[in-house]
mmCIF file of C-alpha atoms in Angstrom:
data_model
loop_
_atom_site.group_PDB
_atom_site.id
_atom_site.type_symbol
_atom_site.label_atom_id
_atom_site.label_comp_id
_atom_site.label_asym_id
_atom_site.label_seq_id
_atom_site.Cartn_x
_atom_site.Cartn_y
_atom_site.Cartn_z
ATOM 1 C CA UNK A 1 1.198 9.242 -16.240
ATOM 2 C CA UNK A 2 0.437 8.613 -19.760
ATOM 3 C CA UNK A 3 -2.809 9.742 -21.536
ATOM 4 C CA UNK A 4 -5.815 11.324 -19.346
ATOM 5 C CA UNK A 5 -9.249 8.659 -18.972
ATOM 6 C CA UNK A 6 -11.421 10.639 -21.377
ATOM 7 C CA UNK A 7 -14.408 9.852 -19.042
ATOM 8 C CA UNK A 8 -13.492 11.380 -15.591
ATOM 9 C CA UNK A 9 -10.720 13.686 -17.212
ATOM 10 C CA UNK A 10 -8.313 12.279 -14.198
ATOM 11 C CA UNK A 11 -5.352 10.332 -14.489
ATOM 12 C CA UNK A 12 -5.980 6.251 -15.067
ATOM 13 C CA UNK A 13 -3.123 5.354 -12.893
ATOM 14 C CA UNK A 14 -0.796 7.993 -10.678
ATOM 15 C CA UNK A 15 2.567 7.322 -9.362
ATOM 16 C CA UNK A 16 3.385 9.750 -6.244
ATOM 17 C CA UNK A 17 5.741 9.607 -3.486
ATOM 18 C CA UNK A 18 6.409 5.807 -4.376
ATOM 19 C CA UNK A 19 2.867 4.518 -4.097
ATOM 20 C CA UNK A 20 0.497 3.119 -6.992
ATOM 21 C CA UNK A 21 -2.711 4.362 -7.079
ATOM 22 C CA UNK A 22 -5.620 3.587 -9.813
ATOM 23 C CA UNK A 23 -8.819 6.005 -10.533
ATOM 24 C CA UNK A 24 -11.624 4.056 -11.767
ATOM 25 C CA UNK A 25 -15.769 2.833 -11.172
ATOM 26 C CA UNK A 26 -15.038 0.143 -7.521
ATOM 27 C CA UNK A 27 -11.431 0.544 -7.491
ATOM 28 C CA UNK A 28 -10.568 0.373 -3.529
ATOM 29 C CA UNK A 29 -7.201 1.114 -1.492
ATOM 30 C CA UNK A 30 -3.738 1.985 -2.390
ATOM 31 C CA UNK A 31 -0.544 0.262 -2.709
ATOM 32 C CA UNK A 32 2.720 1.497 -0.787
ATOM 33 C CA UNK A 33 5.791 0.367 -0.557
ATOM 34 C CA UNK A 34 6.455 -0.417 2.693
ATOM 35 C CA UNK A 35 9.277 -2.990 2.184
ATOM 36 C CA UNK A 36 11.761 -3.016 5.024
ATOM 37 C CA UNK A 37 14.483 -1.220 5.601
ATOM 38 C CA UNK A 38 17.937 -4.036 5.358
ATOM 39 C CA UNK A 39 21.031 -3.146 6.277
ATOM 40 C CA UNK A 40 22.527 -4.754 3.461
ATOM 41 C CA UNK A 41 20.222 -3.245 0.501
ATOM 42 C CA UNK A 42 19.278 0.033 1.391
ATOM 43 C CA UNK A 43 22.782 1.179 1.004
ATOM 44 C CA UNK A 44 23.657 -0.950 -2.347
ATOM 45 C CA UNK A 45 20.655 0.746 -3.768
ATOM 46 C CA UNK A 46 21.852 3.672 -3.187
ATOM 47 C CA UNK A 47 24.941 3.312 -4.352
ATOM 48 C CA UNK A 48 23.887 1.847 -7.454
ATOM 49 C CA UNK A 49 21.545 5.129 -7.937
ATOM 50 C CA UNK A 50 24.235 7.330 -6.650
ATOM 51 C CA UNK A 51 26.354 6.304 -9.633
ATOM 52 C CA UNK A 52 23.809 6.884 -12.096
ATOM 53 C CA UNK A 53 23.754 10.365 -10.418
ATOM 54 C CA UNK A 54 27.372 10.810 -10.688
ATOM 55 C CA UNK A 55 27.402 11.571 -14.065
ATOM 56 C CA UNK A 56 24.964 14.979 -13.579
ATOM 57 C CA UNK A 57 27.689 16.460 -10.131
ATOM 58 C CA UNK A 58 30.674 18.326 -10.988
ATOM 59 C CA UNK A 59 34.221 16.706 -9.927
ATOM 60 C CA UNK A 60 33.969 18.143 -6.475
ATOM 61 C CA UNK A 61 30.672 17.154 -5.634
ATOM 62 C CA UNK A 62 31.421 13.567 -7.319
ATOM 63 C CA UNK A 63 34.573 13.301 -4.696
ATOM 64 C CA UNK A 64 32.413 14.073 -2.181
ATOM 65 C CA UNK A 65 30.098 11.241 -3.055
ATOM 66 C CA UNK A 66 33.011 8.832 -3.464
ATOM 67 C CA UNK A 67 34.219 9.603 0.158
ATOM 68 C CA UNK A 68 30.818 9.114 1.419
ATOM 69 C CA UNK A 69 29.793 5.924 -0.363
ATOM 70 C CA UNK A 70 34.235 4.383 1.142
ATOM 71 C CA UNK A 71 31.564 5.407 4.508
ATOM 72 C CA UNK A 72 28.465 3.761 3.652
ATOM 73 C CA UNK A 73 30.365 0.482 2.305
ATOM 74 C CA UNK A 74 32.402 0.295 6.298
ATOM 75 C CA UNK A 75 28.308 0.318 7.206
ATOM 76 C CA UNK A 76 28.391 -0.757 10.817
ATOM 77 C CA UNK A 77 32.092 -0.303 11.710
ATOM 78 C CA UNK A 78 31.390 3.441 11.073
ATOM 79 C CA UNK A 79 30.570 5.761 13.703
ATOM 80 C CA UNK A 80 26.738 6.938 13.783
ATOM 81 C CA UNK A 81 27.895 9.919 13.252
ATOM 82 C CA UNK A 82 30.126 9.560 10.499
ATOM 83 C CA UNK A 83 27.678 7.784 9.055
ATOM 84 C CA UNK A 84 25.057 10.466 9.449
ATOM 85 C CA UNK A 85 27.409 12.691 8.384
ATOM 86 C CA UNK A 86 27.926 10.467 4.860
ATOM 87 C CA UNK A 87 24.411 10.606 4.405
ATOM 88 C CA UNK A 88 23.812 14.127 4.997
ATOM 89 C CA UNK A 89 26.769 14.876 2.656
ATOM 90 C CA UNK A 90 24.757 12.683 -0.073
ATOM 91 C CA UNK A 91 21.215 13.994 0.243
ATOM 92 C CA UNK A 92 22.775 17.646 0.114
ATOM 93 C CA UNK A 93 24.140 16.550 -3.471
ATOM 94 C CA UNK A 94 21.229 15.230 -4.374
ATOM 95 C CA UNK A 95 19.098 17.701 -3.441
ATOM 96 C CA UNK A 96 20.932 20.378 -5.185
ATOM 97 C CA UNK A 97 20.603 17.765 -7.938
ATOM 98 C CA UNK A 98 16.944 18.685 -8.411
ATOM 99 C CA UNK A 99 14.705 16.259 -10.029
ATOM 100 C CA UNK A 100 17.682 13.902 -10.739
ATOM 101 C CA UNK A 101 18.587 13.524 -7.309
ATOM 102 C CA UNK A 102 14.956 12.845 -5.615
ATOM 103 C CA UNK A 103 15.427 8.666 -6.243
ATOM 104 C CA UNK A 104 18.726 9.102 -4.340
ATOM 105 C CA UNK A 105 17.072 11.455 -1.375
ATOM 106 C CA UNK A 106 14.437 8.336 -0.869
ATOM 107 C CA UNK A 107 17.084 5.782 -1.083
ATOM 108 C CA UNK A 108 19.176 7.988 1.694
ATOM 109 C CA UNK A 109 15.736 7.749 3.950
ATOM 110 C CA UNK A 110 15.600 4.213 3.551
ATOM 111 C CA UNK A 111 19.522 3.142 4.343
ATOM 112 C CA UNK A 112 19.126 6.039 7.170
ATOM 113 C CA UNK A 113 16.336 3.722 8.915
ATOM 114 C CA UNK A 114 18.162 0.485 7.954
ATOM 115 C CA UNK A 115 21.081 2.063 10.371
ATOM 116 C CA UNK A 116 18.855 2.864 12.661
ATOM 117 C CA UNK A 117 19.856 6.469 12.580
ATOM 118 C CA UNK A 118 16.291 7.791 12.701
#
């Protein structure tokens, strides 16, 4: 959200919660993601986020995350709840991360449903 429309005093364009949404005279409907849920990439995006986060956690909290991710990578010859329990032990991290750690909390969501631990 860069510069404010100087004619409506809103937003142009608004980013929130992972949809795209654009103000403006006979603009209709939204865009979501709603991409599906695989198996294979939910996780690896989260790992690949999860090591951007890595940098921000202390040295426990980054152990933590490397236990969890050894989890993640076994994917389906884990335990549900191991797995849950890998997740869980993520979005806690990021959480506490604050605003660093919300891309992560989404990505745990997603690789959550691509389990089919919902």
């Amino acid at each position: 959200m860069d510069a404010i429309d100087d004619a409506s005093g809103r937003f142009p364009v608004d980013y929130v919660n992972n949809s795209y949404s654009h103000a403006g005279d006979n603009n209709i409907g939204m865009i979501k993601n709603q991409a599906t849920a695989d198996p294979r990439v939910a996780p690896a995006e989260m790992i690949s986020l999860l090591d951007m986060l890595r940098v921000q956690v202390s040295a426990a909290d980054r152990k933590i995350i490397d236990e969890s991710i050894a989890v993640v990578r076994g994917g389906g010859k884990a335990e549900k709840r191991t797995l849950r329990i890998a997740f869980g032990e993520i979005a806690g991290i990021a959480a506490l991360a604050g605003e660093a750690g919300v891309p992560v909390i989404e990505a745990v969501r997603k690789a959550i449903a691509a389990f089919g631990l919902t």
